[in-house]
Short mmCIF file of C-alpha atoms in Angstrom, two decimals:
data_model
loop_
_atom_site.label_atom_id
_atom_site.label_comp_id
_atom_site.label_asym_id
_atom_site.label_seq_id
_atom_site.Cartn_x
_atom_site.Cartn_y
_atom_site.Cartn_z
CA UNK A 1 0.00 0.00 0.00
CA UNK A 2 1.78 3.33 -1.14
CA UNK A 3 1.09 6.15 1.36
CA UNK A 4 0.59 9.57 -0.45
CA UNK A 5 2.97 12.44 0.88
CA UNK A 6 -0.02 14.92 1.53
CA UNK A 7 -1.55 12.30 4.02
CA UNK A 8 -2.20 13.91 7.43
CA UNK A 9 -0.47 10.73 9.34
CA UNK A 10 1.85 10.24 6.05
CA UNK A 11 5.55 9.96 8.96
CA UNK A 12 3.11 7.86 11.52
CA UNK A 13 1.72 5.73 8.33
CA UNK A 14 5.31 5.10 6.81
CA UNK A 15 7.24 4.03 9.71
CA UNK A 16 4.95 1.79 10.65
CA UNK A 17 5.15 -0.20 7.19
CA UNK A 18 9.45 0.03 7.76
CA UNK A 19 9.00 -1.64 11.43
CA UNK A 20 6.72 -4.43 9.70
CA UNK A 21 8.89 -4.74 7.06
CA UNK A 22 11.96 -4.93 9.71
CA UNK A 23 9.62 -7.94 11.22
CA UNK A 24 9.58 -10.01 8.32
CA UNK A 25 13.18 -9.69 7.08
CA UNK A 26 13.65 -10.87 10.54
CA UNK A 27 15.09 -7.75 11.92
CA UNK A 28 12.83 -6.10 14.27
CA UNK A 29 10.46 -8.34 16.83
CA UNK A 30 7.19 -9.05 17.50
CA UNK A 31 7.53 -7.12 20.88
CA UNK A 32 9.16 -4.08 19.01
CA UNK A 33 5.85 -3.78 17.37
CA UNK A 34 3.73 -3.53 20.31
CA UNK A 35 6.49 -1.28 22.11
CA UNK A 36 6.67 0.81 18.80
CA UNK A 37 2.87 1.46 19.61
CA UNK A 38 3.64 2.51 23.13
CA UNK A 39 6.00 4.98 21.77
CA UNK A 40 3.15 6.18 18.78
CA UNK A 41 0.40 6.94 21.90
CA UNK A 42 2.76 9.21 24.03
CA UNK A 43 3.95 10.88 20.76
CA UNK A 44 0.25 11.51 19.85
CA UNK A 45 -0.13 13.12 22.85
CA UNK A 46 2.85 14.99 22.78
CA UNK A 47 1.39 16.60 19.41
CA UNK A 48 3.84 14.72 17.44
CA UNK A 49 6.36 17.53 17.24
CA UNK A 50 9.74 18.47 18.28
CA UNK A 51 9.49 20.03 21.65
CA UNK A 52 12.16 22.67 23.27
CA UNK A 53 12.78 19.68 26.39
CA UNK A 54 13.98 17.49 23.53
CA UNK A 55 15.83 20.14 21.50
CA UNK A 56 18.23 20.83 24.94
CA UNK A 57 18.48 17.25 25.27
CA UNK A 58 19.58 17.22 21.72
CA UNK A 59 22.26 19.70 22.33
CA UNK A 60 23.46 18.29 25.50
CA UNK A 61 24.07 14.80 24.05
CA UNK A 62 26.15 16.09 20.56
CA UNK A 63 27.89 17.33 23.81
CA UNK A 64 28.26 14.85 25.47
CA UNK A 65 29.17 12.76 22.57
CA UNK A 66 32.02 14.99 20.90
CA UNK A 67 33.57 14.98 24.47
CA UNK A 68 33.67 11.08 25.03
CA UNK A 69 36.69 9.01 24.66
CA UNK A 70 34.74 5.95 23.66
CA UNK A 71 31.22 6.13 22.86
CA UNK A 72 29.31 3.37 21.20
CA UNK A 73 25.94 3.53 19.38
CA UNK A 74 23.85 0.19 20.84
CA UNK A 75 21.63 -0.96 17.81
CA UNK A 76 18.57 -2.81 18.48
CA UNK A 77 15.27 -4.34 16.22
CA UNK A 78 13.42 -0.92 16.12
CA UNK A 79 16.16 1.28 15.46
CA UNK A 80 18.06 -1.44 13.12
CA UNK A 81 14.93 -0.84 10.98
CA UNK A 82 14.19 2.91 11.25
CA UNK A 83 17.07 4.73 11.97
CA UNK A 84 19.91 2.85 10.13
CA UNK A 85 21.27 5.43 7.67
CA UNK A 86 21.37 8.09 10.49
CA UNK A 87 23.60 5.39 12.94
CA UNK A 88 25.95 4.88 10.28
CA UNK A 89 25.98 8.55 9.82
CA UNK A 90 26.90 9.04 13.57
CA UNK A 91 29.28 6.28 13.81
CA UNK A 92 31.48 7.85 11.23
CA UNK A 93 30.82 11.31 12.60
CA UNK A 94 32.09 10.06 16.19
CA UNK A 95 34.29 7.48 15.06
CA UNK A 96 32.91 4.88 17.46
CA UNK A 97 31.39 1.55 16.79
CA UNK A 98 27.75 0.51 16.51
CA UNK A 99 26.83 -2.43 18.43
CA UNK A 100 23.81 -4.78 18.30
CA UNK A 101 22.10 -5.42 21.92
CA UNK A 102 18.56 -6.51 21.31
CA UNK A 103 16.03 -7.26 24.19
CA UNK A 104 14.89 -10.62 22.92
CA UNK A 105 18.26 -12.17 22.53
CA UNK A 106 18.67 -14.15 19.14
CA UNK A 107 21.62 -15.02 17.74
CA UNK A 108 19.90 -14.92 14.31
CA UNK A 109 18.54 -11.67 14.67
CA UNK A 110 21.66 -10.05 15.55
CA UNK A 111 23.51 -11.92 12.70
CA UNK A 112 20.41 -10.24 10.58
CA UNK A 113 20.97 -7.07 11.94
CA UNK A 114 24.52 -6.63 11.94
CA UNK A 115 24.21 -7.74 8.10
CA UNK A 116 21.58 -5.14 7.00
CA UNK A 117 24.14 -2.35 9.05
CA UNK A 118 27.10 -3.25 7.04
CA UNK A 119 24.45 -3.53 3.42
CA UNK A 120 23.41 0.10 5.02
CA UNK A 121 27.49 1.14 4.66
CA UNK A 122 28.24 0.56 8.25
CA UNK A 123 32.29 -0.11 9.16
CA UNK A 124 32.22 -1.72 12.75
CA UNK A 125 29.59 -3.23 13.81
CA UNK A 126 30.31 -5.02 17.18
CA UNK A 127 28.59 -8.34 18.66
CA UNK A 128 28.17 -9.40 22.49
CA UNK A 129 30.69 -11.65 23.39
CA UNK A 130 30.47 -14.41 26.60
CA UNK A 131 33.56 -12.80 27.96
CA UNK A 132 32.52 -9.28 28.44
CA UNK A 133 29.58 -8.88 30.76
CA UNK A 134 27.83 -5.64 32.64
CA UNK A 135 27.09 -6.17 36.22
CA UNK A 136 23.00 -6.40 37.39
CA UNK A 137 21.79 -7.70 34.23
CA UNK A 138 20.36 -11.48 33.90
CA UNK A 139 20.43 -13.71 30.74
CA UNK A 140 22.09 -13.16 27.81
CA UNK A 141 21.30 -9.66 27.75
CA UNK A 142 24.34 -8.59 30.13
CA UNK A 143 26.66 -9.93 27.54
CA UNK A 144 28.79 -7.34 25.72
CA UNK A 145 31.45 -6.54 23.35
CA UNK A 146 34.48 -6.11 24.76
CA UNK A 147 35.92 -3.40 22.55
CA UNK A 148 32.49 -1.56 22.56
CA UNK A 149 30.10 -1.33 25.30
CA UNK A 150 32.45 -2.79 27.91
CA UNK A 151 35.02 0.00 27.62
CA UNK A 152 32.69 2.87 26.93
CA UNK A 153 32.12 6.02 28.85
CA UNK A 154 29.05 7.51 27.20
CA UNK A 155 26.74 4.70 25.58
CA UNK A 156 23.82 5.86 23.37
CA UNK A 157 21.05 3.75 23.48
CA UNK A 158 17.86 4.66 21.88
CA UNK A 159 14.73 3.30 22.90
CA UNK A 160 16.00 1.03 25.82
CA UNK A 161 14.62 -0.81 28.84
CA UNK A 162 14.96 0.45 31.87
CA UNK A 163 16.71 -2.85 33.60
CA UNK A 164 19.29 -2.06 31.13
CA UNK A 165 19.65 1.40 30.80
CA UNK A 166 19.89 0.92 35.25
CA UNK A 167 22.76 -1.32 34.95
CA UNK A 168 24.72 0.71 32.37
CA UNK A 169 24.69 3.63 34.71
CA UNK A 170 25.65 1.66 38.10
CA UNK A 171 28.63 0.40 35.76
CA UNK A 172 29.77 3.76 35.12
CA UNK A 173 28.88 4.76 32.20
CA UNK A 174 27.02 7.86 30.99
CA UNK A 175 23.45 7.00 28.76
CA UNK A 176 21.39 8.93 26.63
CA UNK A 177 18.50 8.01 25.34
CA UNK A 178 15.39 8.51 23.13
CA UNK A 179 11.96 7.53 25.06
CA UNK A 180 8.62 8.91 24.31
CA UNK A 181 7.54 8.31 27.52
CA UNK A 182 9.22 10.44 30.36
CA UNK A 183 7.72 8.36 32.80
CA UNK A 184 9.38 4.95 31.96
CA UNK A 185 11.95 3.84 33.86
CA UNK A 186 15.04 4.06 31.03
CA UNK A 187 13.62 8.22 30.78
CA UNK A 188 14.28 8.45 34.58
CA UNK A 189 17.39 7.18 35.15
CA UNK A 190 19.39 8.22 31.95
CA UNK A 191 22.42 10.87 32.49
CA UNK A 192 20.58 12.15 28.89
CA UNK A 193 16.97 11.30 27.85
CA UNK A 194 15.65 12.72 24.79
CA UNK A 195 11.77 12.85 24.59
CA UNK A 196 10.82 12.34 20.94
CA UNK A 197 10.39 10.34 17.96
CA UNK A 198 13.83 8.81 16.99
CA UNK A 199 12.68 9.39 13.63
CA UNK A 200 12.72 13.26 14.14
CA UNK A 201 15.52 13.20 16.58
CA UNK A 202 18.75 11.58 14.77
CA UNK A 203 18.19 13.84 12.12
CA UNK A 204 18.43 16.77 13.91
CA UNK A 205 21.36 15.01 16.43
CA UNK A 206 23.56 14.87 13.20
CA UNK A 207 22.78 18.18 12.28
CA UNK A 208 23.78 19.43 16.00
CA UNK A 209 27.08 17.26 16.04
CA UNK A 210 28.06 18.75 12.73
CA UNK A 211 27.38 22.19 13.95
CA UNK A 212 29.73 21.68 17.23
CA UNK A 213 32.20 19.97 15.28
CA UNK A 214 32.39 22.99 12.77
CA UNK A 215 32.29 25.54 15.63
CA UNK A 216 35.49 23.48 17.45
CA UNK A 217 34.22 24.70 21.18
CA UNK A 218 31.94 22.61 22.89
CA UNK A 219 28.65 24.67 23.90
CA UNK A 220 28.91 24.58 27.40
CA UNK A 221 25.55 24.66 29.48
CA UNK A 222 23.59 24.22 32.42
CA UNK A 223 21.75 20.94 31.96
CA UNK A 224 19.39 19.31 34.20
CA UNK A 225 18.03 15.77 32.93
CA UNK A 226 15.14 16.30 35.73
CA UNK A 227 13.85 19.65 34.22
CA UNK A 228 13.73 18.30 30.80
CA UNK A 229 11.45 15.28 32.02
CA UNK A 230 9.62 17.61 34.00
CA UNK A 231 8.65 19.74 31.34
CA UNK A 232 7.66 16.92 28.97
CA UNK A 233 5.28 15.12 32.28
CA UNK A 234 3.64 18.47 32.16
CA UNK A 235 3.01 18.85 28.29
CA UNK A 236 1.72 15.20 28.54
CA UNK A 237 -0.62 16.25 31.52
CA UNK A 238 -1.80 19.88 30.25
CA UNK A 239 -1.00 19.39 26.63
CA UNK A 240 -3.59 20.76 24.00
CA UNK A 241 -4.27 17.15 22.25
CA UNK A 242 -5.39 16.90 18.85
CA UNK A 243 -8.61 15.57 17.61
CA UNK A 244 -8.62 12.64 16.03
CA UNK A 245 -5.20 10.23 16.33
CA UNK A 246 -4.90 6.84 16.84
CA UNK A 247 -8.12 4.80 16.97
CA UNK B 1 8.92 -18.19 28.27
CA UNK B 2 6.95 -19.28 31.00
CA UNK B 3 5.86 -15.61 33.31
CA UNK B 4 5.08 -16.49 36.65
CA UNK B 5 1.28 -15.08 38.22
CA UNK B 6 3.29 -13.13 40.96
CA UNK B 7 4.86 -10.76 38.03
CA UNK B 8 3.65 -7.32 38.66
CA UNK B 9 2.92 -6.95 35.13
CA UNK B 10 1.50 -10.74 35.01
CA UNK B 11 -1.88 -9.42 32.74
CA UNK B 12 -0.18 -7.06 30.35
CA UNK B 13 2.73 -9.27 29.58
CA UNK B 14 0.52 -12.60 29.02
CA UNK B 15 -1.94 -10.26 26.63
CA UNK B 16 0.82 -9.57 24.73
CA UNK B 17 1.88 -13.32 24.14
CA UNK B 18 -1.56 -14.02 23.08
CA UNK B 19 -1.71 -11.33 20.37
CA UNK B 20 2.06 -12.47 19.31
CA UNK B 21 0.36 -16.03 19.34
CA UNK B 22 -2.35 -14.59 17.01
CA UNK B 23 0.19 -13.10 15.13
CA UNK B 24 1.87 -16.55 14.44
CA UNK B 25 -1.49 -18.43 13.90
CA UNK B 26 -2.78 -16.32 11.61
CA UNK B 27 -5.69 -14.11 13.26
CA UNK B 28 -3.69 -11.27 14.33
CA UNK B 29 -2.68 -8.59 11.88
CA UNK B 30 1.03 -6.95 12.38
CA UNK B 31 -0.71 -3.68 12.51
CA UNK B 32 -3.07 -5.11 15.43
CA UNK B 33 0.40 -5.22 17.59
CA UNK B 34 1.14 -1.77 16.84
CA UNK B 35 -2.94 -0.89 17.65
CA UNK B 36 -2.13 -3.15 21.16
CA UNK B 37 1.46 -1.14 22.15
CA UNK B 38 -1.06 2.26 21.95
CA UNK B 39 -3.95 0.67 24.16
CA UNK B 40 -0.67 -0.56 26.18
CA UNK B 41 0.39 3.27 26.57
CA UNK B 42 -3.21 4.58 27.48
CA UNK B 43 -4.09 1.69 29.80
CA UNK B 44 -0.93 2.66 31.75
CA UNK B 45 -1.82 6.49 32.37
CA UNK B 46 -4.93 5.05 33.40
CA UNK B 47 -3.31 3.44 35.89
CA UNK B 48 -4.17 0.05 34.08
CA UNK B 49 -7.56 -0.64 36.39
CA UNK B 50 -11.20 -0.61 35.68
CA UNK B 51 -12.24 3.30 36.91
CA UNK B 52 -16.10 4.20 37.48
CA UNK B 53 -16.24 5.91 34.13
CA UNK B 54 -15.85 2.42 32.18
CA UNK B 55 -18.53 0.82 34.89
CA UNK B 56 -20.74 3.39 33.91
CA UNK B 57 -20.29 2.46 30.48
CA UNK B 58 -20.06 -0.80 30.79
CA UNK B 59 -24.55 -1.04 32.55
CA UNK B 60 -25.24 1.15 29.80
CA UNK B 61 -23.92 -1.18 27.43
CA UNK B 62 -25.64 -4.33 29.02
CA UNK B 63 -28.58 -1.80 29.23
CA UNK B 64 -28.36 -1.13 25.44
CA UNK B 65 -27.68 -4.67 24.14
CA UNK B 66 -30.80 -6.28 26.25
CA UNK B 67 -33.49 -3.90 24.60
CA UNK B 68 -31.33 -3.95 20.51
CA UNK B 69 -33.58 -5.95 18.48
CA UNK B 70 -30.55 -7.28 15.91
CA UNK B 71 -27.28 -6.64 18.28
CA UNK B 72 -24.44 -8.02 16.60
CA UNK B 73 -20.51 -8.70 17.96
CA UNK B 74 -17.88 -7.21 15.60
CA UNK B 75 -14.89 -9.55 15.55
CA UNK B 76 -11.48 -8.81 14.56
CA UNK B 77 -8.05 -10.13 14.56
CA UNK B 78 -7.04 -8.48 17.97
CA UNK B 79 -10.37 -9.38 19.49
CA UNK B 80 -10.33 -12.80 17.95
CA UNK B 81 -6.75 -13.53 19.51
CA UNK B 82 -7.86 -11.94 23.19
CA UNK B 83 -11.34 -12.64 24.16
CA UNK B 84 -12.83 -15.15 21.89
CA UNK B 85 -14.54 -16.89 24.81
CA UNK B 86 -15.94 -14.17 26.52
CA UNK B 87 -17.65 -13.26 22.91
CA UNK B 88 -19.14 -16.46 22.56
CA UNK B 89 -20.80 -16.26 26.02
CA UNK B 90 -22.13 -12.95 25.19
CA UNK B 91 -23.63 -13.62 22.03
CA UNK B 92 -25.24 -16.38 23.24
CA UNK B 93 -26.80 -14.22 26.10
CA UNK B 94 -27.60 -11.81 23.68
CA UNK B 95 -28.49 -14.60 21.60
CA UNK B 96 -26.80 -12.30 18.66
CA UNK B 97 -24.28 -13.34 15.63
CA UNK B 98 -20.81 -12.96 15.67
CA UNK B 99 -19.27 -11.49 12.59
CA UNK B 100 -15.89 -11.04 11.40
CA UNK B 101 -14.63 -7.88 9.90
CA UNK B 102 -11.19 -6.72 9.85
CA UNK B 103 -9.31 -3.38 9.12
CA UNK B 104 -6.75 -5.09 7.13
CA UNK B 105 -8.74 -6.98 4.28
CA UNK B 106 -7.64 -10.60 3.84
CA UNK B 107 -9.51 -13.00 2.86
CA UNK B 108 -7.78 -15.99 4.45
CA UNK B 109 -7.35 -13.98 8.02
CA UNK B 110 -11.00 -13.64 8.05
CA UNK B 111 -11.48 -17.60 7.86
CA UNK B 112 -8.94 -18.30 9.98
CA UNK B 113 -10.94 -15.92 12.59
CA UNK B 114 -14.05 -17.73 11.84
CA UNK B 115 -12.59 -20.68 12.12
CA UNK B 116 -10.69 -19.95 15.49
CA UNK B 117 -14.60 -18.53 16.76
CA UNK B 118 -15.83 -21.81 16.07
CA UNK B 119 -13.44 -23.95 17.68
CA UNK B 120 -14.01 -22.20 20.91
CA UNK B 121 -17.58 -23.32 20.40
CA UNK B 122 -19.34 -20.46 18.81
CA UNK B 123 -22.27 -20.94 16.70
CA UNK B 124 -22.73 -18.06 14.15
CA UNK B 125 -19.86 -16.59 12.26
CA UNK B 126 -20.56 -14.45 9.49
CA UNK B 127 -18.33 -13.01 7.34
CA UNK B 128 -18.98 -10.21 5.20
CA UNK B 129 -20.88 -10.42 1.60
CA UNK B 130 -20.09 -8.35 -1.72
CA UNK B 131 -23.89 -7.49 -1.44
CA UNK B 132 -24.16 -5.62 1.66
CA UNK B 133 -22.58 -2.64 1.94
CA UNK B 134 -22.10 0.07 4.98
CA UNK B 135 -22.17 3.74 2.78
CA UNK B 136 -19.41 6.15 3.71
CA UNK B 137 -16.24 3.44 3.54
CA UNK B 138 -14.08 2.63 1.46
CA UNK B 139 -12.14 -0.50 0.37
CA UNK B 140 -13.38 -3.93 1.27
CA UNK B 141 -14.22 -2.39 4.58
CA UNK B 142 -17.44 -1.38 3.18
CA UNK B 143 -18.95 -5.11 2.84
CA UNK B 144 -21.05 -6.29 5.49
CA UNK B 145 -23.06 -9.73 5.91
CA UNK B 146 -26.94 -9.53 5.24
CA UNK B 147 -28.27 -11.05 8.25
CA UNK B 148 -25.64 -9.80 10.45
CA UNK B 149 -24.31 -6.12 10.39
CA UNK B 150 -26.11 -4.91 7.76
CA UNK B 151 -29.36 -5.65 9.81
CA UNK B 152 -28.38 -4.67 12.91
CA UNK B 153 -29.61 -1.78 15.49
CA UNK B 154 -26.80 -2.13 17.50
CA UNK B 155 -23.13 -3.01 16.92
CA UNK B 156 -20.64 -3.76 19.51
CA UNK B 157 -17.14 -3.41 18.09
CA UNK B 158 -14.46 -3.07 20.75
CA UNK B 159 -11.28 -1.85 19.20
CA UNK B 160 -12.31 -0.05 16.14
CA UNK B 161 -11.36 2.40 13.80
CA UNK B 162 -12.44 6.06 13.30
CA UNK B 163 -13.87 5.65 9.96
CA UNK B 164 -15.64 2.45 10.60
CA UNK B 165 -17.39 3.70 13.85
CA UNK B 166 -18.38 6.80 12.38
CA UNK B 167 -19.90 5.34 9.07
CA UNK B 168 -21.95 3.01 11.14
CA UNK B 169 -23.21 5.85 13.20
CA UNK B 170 -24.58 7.26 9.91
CA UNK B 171 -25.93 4.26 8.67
CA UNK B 172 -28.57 4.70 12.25
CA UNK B 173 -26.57 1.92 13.97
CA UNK B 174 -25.91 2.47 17.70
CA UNK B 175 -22.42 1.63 18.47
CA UNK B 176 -20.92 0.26 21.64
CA UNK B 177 -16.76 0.20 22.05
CA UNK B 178 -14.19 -0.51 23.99
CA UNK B 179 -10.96 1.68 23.46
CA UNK B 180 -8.29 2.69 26.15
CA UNK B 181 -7.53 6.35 24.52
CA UNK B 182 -10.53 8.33 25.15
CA UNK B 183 -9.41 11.10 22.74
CA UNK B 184 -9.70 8.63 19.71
CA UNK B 185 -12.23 9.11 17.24
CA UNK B 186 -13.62 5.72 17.71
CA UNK B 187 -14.20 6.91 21.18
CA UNK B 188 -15.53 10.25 20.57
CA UNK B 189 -18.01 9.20 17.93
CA UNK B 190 -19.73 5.99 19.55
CA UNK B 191 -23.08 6.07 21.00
CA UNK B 192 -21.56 4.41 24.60
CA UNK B 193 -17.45 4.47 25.11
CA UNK B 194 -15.70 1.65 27.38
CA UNK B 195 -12.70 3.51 28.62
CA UNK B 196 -10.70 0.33 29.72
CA UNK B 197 -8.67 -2.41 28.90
CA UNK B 198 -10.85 -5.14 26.64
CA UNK B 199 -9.25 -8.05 29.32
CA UNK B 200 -11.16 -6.43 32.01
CA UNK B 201 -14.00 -5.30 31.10
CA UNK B 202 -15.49 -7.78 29.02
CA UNK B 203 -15.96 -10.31 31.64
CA UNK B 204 -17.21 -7.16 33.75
CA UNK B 205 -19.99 -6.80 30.75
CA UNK B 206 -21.14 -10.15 30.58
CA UNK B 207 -21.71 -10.43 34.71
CA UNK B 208 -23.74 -7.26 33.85
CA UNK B 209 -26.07 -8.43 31.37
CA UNK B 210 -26.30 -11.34 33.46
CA UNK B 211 -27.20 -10.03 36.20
CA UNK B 212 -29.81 -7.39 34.21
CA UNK B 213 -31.37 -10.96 32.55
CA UNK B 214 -32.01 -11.91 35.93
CA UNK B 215 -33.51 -8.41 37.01
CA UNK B 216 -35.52 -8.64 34.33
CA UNK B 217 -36.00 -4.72 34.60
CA UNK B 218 -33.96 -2.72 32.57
CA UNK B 219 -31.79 -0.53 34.69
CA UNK B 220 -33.19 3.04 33.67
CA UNK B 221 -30.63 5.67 34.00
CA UNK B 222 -29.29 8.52 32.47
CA UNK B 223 -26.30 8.38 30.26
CA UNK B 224 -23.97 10.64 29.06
CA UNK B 225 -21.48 9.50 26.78
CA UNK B 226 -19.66 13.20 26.58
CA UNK B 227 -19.38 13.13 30.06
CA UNK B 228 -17.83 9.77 30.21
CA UNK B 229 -15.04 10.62 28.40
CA UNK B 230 -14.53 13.71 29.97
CA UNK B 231 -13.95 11.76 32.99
CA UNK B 232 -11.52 9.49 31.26
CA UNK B 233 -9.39 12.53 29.89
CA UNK B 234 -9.34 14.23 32.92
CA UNK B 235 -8.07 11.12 34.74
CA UNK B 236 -4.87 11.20 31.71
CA UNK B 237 -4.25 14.47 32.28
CA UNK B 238 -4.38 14.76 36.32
CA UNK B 239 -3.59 11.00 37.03
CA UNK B 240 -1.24 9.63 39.09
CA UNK B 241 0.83 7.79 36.88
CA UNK B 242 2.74 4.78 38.47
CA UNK B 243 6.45 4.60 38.52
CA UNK B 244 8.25 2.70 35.93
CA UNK B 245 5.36 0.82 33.24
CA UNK B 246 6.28 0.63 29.88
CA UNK B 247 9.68 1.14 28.46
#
């Protein structure tokens, strides 16, 4: 079904076809679906827009980012399948390594993933390996790689859990995030949580890296992870919805 | 994976292996995930429990479908996958057809429904007919079955779409839903709103119409559907929301 451009929902409409797409070449879960619909309500009541709380999150982790000896970019179903291009993009702007951590461990997904990176243009792409393991995480999930996630200071890791993005912090290392929902856990406890759609967000994360790069001096600012959740719980409480939206 | 009845989040994460059971058996459209991860959202600002605004609903409902003179049960592939069984006991209360009509056209999904309906013992399943059409939709949508929709006074489909509630409206149906965002169209245009989580209320419905059978009076009271969902969106926007919930 082709989506016309001058449809009201046309961005809303389009990713959801990628993410179905990304579950039947076996990239994105089943679960990524139904979280990926989590993610669609709070952005429907967030009016589906770009707010300021997400643009000074946005500045603070190009910061945050430029300044890190070893960041890594942790790749998972949803993003794998949306946000590809713009990882790849980062990676090369950074010069740090994307790695595939997916919630529902599958060795066959990750293979799948780390393929369609490197088809995407992607130079290192990083596995877990049984070696390399972060502290406070069961299963296979607190595997890692050790030249990636194990040794990095400032780990960005769009739409996370929150058991995860907990134990990544109590090992030290800085997070930032994307979460639509300032109330989940991951939104809470990140040093950096970005309250939008990753599909509006990398793009303008790029252009903000690019623009500190080119200006060689790192903006330096106050920045308070609590105020910029607090503002976004109080759009989401006294926000002017829309009429209309998801059904 | 096996989740154990003490899990805080026992109900939502054993709804969501049925719908990615539906998904694998057929009945359960990839877009129906997506529809569930939104209801998810909702039903967690809402504190995921049955509040006096859906109870309301819920008698008027009973109320509604004891005096309709052709009620009829819309079934689709999210409905099919969750409460099958509690929509066979209610139409045989009701004494009222079941009848299969999905968002996303497919032939063979609509007789895998049926045939899913009639395993769990239900007697009528229709499925729609080329002759019978609802005006105001497009696509297959449109078709409706003879004896079943088509005919009907009132229509209960939980989890619908804007377009599909709103055309039955104009075709002089009365329309009783179930959807967890009160600010949907769905919600805003049918004659009585369920504010809750399907999983909860229908068994909450059927002990009401049971219990108005055995009254044998029909509970007169007023109802305001407007004001029910004013309720509901005042609860999202003032509500304490739990800590943690979806990630």
């Amino acid at each position: 079904m082709k989506i016309p451009k001058t449809h009201p929902r046309y961005i809303s409409l389009t990713t959801r076809h990628v993410l179905e797409h990304g579950v039947k070449t076996g990239i994105t879960s089943l679960n990524g679906l139904i979280a990926h619909g989590r993610g669609e309500a709070f952005d429907y009541l967030l009016g589906e827009k770009t707010h300021t709380f997400a643009k000074e999150a946005i500045a603070e982790a190009a910061n945050v980012l430029l300044a890190a000896k070893h960041p890594v970019i942790s790749v998972n179903g949803n993003t794998a399948a949306l946000v590809a291009k713009e990882f790849i993009i980062l990676s090369k702007l950074l010069r740090c390594p994307l790695e595939v951590n997916i919630f529902h461990t599958s060795k066959k997904r990750e293979q799948k993933i780390k393929k369609h990176l490197l088809n995407k243009g992607a130079k290192d792409v990083f596995l877990a390996e049984k070696k390399y393991v972060i502290d406070g995480l069961l299963s296979n999930r607190r595997y890692v790689n050790g030249k990636g996630i194990y040794l990095a200071d400032v780990v960005f890791v769009p739409l996370e859990d929150g058991d995860r993005a907990e134990a990544l912090i109590k090992n030290g290392k800085k997070v930032i995030t994307i979460d639509l929902n300032p109330l989940s856990r991951t939104a809470k406890t990140a040093t950096i949580t970005i309250i939008d759609n990753i599909v509006r967000a990398l793009p303008l994360l790029v252009g903000e890296i690019i623009k500190q790069k080119k200006s060689k001096k790192l903006a330096l600012q106050k920045y308070d992870n609590k105020q910029i959740l607090k503002q976004a719980v109080a759009f989401l409480r006294k926000g002017k919805y829309g009429s209309g939206g998801p059904s």
